PDB file of C-alpha atoms in Angstrom:
ATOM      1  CA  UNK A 141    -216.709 -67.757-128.606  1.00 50.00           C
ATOM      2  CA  UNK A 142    -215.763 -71.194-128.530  1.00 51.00           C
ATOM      3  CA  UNK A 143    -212.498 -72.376-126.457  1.00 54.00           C
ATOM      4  CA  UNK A 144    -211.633 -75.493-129.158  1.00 52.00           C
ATOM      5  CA  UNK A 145    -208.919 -74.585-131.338  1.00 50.00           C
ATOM      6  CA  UNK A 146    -210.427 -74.960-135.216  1.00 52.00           C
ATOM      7  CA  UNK A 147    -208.130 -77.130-138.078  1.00 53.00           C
ATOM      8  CA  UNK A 148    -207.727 -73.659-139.826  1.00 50.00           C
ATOM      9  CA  UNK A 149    -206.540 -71.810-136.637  1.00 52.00           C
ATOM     10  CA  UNK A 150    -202.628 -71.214-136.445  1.00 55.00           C
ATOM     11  CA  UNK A 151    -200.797 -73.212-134.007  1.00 51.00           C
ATOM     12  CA  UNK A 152    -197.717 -71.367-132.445  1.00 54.00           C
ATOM     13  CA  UNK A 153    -194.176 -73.267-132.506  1.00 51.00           C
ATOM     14  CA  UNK A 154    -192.232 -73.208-129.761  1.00 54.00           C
ATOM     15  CA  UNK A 155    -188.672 -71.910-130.261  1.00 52.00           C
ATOM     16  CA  UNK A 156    -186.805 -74.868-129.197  1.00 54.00           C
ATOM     17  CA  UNK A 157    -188.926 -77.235-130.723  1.00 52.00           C
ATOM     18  CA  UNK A 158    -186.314 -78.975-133.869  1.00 53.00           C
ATOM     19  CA  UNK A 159    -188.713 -80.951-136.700  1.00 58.00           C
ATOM     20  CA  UNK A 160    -187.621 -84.482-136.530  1.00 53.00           C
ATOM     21  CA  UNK A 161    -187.279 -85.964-139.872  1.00 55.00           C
ATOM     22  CA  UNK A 162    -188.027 -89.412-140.973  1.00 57.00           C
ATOM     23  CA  UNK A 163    -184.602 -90.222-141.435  1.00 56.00           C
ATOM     24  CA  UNK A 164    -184.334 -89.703-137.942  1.00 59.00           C
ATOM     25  CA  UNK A 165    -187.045 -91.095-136.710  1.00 54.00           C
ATOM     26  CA  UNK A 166    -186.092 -94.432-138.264  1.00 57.00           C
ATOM     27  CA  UNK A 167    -182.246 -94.292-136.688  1.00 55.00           C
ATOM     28  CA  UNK A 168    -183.310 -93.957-133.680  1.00 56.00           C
ATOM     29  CA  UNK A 169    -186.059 -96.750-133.465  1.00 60.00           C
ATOM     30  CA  UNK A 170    -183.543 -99.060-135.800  1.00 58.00           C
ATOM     31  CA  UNK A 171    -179.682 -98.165-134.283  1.00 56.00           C
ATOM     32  CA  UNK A 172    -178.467 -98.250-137.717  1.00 60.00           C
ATOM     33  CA  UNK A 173    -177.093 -94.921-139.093  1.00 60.00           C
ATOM     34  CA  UNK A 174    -177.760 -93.445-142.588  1.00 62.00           C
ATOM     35  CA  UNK A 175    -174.681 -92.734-144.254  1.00 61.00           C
ATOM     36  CA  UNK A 176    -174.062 -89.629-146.100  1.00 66.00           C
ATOM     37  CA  UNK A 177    -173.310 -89.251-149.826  1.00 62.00           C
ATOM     38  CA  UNK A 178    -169.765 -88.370-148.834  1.00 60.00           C
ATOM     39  CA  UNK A 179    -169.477 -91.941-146.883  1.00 58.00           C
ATOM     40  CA  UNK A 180    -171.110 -93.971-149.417  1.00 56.00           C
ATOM     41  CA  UNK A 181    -168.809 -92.142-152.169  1.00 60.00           C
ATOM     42  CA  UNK A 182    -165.941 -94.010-149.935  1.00 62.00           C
ATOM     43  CA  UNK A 183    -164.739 -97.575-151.266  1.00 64.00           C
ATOM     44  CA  UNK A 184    -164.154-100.353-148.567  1.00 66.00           C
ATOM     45  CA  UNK A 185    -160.322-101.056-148.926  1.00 69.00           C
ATOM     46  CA  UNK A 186    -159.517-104.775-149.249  1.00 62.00           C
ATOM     47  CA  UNK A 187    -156.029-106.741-149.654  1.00 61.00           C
ATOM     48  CA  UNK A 188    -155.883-108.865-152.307  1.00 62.00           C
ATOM     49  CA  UNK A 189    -156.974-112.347-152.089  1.00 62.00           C
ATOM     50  CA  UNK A 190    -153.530-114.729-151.578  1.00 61.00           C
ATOM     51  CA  UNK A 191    -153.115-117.618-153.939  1.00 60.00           C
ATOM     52  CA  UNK A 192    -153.587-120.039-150.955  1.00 60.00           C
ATOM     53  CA  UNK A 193    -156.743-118.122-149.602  1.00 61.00           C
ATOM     54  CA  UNK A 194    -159.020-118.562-152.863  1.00 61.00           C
ATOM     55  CA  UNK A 195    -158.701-122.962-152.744  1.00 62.00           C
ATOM     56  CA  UNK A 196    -158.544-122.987-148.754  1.00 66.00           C
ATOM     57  CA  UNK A 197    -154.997-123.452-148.875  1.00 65.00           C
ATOM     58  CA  UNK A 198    -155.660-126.417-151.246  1.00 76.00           C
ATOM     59  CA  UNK A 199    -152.894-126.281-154.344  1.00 81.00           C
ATOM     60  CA  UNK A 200    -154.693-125.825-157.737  1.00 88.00           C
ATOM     61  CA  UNK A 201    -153.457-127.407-160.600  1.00 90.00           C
ATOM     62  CA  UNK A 202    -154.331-127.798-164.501  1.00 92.00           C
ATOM     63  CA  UNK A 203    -153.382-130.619-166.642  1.00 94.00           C
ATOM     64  CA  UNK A 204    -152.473-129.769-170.322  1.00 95.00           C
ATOM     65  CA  UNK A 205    -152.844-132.688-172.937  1.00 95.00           C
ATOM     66  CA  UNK A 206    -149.664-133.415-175.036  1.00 95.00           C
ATOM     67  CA  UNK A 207    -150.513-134.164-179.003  1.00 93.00           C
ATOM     68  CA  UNK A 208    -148.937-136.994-180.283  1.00 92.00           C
ATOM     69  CA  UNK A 209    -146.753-134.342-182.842  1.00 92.00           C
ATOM     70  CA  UNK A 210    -145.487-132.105-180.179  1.00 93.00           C
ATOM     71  CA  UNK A 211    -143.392-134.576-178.443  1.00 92.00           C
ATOM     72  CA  UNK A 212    -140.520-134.196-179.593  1.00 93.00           C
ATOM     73  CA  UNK A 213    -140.750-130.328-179.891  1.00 93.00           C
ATOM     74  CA  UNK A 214    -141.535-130.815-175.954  1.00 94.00           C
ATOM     75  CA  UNK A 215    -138.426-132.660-175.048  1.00 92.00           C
ATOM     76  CA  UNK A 216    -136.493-130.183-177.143  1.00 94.00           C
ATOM     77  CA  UNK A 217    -137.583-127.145-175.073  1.00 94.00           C
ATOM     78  CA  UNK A 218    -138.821-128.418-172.026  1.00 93.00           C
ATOM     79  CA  UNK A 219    -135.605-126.649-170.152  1.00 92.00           C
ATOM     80  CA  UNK A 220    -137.342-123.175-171.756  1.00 93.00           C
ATOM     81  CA  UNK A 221    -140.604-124.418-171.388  1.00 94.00           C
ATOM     82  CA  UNK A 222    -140.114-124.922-167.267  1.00 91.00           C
ATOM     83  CA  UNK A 223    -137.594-123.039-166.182  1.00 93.00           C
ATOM     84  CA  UNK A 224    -140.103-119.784-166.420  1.00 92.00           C
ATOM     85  CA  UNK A 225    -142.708-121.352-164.467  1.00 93.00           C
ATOM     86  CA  UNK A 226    -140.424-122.663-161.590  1.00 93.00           C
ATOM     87  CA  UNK A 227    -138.130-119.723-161.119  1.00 90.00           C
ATOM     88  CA  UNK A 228    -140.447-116.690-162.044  1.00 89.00           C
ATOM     89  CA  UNK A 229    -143.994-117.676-161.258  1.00 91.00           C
ATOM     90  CA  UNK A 230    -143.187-120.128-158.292  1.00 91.00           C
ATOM     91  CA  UNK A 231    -145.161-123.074-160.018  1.00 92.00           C
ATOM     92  CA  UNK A 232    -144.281-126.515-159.653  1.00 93.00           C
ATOM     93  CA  UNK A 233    -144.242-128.498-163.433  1.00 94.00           C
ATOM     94  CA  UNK A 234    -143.812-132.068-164.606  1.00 93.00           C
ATOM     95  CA  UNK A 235    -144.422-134.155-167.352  1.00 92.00           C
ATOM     96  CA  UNK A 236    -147.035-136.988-166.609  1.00 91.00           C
ATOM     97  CA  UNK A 237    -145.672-139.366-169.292  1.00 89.00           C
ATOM     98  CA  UNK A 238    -148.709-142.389-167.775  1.00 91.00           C
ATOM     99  CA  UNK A 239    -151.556-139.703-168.838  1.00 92.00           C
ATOM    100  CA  UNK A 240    -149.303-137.430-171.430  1.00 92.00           C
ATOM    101  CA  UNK A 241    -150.065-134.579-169.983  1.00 94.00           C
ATOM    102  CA  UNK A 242    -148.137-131.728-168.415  1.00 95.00           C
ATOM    103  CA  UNK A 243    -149.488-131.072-165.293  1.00 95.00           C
ATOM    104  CA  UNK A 244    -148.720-127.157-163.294  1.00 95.00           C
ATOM    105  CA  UNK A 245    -149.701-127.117-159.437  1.00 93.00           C
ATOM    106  CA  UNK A 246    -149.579-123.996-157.120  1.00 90.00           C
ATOM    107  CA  UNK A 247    -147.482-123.961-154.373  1.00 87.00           C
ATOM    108  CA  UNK A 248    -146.853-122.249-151.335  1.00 86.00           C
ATOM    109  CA  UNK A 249    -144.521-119.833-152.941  1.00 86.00           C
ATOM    110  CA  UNK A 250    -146.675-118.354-155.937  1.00 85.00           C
ATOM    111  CA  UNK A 251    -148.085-115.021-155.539  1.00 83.00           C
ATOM    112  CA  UNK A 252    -150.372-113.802-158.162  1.00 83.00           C
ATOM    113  CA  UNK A 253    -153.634-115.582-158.200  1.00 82.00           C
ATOM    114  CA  UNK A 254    -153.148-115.600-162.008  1.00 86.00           C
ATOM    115  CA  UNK A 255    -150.085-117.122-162.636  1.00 90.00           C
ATOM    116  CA  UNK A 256    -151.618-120.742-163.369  1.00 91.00           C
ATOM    117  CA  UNK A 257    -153.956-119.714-166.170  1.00 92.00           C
ATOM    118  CA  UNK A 258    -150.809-117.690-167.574  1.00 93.00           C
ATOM    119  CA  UNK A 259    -149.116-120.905-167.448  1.00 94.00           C
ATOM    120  CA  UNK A 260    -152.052-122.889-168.802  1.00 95.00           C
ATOM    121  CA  UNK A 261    -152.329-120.609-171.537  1.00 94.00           C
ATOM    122  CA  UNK A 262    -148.772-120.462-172.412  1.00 95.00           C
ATOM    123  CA  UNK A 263    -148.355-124.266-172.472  1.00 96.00           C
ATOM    124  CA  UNK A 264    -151.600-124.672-174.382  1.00 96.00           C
ATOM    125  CA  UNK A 265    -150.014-122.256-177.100  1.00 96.00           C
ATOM    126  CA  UNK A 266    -146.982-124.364-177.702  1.00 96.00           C
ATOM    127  CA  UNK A 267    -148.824-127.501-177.693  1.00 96.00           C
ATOM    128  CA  UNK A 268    -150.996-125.753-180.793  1.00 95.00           C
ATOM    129  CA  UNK A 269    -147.537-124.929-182.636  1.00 94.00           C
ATOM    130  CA  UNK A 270    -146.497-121.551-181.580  1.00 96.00           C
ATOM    131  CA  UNK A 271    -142.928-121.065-181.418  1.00 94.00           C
ATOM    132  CA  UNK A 272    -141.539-121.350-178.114  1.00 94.00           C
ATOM    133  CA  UNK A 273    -140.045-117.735-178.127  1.00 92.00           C
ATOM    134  CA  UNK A 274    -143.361-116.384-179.431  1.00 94.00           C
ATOM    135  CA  UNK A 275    -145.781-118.414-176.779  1.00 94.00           C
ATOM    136  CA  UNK A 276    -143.387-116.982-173.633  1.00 94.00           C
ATOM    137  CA  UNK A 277    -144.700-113.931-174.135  1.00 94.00           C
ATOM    138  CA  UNK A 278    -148.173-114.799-172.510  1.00 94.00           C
ATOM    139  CA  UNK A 279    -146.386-115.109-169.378  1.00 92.00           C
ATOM    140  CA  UNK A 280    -144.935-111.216-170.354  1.00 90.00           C
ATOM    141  CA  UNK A 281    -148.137-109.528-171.825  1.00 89.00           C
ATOM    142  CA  UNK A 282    -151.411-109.569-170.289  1.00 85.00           C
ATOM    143  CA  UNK A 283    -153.206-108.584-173.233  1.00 88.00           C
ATOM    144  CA  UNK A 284    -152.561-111.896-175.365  1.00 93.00           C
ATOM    145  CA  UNK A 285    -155.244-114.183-176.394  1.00 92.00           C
ATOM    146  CA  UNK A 286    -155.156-117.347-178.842  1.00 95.00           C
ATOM    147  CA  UNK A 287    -158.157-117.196-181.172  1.00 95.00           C
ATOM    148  CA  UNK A 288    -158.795-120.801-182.984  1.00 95.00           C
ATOM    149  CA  UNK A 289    -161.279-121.564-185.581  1.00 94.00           C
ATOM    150  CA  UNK A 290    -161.366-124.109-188.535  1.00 93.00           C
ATOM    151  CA  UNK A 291    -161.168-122.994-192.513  1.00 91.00           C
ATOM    152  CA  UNK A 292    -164.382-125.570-192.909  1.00 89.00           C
ATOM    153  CA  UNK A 293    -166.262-123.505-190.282  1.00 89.00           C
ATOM    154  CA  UNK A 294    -166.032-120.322-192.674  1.00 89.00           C
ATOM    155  CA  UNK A 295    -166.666-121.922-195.365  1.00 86.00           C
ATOM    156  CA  UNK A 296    -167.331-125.865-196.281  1.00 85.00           C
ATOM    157  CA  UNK A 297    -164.973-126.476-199.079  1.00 81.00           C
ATOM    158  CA  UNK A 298    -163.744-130.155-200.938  1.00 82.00           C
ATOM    159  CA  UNK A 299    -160.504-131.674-200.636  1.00 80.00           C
ATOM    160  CA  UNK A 300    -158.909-129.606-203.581  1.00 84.00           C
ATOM    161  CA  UNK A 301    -160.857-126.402-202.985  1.00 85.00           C
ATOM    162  CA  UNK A 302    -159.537-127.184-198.997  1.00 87.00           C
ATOM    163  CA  UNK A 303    -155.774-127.286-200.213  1.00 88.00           C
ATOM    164  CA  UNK A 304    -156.283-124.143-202.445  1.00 88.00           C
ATOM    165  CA  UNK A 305    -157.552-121.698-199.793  1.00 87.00           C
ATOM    166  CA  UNK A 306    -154.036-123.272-197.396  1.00 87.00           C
ATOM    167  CA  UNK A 307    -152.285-122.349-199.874  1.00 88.00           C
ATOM    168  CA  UNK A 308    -153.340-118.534-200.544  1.00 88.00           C
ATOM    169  CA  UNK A 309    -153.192-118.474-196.526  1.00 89.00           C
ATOM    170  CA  UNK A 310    -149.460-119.410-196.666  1.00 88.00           C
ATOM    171  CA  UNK A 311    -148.417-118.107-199.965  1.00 84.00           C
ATOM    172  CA  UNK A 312    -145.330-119.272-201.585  1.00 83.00           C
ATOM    173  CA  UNK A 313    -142.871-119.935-199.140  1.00 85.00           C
ATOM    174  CA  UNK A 314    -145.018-118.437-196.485  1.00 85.00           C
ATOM    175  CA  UNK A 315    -144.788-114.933-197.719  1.00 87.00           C
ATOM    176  CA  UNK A 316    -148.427-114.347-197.389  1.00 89.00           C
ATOM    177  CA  UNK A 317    -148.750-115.533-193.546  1.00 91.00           C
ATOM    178  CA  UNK A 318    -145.893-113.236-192.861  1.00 92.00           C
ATOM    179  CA  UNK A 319    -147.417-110.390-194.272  1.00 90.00           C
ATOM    180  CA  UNK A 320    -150.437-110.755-192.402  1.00 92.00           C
ATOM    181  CA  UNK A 321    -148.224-111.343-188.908  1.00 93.00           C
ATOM    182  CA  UNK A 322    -145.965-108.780-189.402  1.00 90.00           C
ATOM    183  CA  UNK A 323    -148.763-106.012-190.177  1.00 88.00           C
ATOM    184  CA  UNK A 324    -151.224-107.145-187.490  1.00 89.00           C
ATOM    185  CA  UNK A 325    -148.152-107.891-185.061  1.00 92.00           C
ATOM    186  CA  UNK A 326    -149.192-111.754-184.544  1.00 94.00           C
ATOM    187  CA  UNK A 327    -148.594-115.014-184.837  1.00 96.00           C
ATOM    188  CA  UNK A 328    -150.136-117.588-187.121  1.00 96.00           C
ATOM    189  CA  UNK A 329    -150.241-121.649-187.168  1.00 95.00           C
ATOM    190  CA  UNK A 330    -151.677-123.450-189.687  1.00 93.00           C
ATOM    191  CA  UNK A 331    -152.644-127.129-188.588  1.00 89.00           C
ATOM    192  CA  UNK A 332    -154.094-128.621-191.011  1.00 87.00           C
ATOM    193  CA  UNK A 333    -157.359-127.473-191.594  1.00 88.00           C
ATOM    194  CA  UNK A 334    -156.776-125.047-187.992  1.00 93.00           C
ATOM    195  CA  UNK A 335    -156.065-121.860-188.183  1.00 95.00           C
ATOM    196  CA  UNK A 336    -154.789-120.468-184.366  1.00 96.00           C
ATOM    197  CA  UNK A 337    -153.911-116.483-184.154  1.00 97.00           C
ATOM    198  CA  UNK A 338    -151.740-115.308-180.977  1.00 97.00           C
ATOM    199  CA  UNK A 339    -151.903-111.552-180.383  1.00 95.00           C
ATOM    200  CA  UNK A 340    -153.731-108.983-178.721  1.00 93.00           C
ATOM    201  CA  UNK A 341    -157.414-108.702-179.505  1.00 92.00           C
ATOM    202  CA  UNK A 342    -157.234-105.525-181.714  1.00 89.00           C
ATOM    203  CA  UNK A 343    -154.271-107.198-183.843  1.00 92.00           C
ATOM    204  CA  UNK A 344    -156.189-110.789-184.025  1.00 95.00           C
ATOM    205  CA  UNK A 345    -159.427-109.213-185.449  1.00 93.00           C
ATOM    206  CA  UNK A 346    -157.138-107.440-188.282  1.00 92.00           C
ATOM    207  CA  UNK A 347    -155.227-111.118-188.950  1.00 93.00           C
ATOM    208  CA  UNK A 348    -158.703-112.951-189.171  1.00 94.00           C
ATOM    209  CA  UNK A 349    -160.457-110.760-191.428  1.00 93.00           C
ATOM    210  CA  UNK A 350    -157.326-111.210-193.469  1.00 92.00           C
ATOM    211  CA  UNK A 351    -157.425-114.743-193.224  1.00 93.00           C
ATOM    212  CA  UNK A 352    -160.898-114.983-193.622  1.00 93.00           C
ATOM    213  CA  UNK A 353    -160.966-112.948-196.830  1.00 92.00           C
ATOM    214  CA  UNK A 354    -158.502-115.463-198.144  1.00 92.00           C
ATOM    215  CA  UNK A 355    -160.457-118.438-197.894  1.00 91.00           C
ATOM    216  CA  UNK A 356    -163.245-117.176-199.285  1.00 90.00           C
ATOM    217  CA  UNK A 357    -161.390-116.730-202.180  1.00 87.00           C
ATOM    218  CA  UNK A 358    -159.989-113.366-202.232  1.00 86.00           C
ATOM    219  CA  UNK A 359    -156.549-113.000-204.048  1.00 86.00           C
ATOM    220  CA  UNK A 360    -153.384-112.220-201.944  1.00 85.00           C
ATOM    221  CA  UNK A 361    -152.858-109.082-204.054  1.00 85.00           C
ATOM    222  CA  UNK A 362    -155.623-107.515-203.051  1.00 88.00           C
ATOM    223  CA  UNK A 363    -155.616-108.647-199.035  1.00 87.00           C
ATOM    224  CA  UNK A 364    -151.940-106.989-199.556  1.00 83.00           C
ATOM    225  CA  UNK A 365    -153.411-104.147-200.459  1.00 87.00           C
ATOM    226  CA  UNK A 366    -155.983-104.355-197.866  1.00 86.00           C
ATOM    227  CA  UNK A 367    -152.911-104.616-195.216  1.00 84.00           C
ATOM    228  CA  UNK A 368    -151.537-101.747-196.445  1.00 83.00           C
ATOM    229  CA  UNK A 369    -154.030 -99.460-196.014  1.00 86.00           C
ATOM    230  CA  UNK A 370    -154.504-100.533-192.168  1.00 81.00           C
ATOM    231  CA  UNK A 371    -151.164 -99.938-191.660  1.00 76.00           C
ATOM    232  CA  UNK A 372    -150.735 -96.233-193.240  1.00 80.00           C
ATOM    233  CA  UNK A 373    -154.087 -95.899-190.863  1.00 79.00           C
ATOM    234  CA  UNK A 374    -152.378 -97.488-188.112  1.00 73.00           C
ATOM    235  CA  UNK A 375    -149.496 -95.053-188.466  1.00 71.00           C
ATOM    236  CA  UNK A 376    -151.253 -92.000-188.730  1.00 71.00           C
ATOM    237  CA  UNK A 377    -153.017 -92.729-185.711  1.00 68.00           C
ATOM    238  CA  UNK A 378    -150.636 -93.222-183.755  1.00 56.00           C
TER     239      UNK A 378
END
């Protein structure tokens, strides 16, 4: 009988032998350690980023433009306009009457890494024609957007057809534009041939379609009605 050991023949184990897996294998010829499901579950825990950190200490600033209308609304309110940006979000603020621009500027005292878009934003909003008491509360909500579009971009309309579809957005003495604002809980300019919408994304899309609807000719009665009906949905819902 032969003395080599066949591929089909048994070979014993010995009982101390452990299998070494490849896992193994490849930790200890690489010194790096497979983590475990557990340890990869685990989220690396970072501070947030200081104001100074994300520009290398350098101060950020943006520079608003100042239309030629909004002036004199500027001067009016520029205590209410500035006195939020100084003394609550530690922003530094002047009036660059050379360029006519406002111009906002970290500084060492500001905190939240988002406080200069806030103030962009907010500034931006008056400068389009929102009331100042309506455009401060960008600085309050975080959930506020501006959403801008023309009347000609939904639909290319003459000079009298133009005036006309103004008109049924406004309503006599406004009525209609406060319907739609007070139902969709925002706030509507009309410059011109603009049409801006400050509120929270849900509330603009419900203030637009009503808008829209409007200049594509739809009476106010029925965009009334149309309100209506979102709002018994609106309360039901909530």
């Amino acid at each position: 009988m032969s003395n080599k050991v066949k591929d089909t023949d048994e070979i014993m184990i010995d009982a101390g032998y452990v299998p070494v897996s490849g896992e193994q294998i490849e930790e200890e010829s690489t010194g790096i350690k497979k983590l475990t499901d557990e340890e990869e579950t685990v989220k690396p825990k970072f501070r947030p980023a200081t104001i100074n950190e994300l520009n290398n200490g350098a101060p950020q600033v943006r520079r608003i433009p100042v239309p030629p209308n909004r002036f004199t609304p500027l001067k009016k309110e520029w205590k209410k306009i500035y006195e939020p940006l100084v003394k609550h979000l530690n922003l530094q603020v002047k009036m660059n009457v050379r360029s006519n621009r406002v111009e906002i500027k970290t500084s060492k005292y500001t905190e939240d890494p988002g406080s200069l878009q806030k103030a962009a934003d907010f500034i931006k909003a008056f400068m389009l024609g929102f009331d100042i008491d309506d455009a401060i509360a960008i600085l309050r909500v975080d959930d506020l957007f501006i959403d801008s579009f023309d009347i000609k971009d939904v639909k290319n309309l003459g000079d009298d057809h133009l005036s006309r579809a103004i008109g049924r957005i406004a309503g006599k003495n406004g009525k209609v534009k406060f319907a739609i604002e007070n139902t969709s809980k925002t706030r509507i300019v009309l410059a011109e041939t603009s049409v801006h919408i400050l509120g929270s994304y849900q509330n603009i899309k419900i203030a637009r379609d009503s808008v829209v609807s409007l200049i594509l000719g739809s009476p106010p009665g029925k965009v009334h009605a149309n309100l209506r009906t979102i709002t018994a949905r609106m309360k039901q819902r909530f």
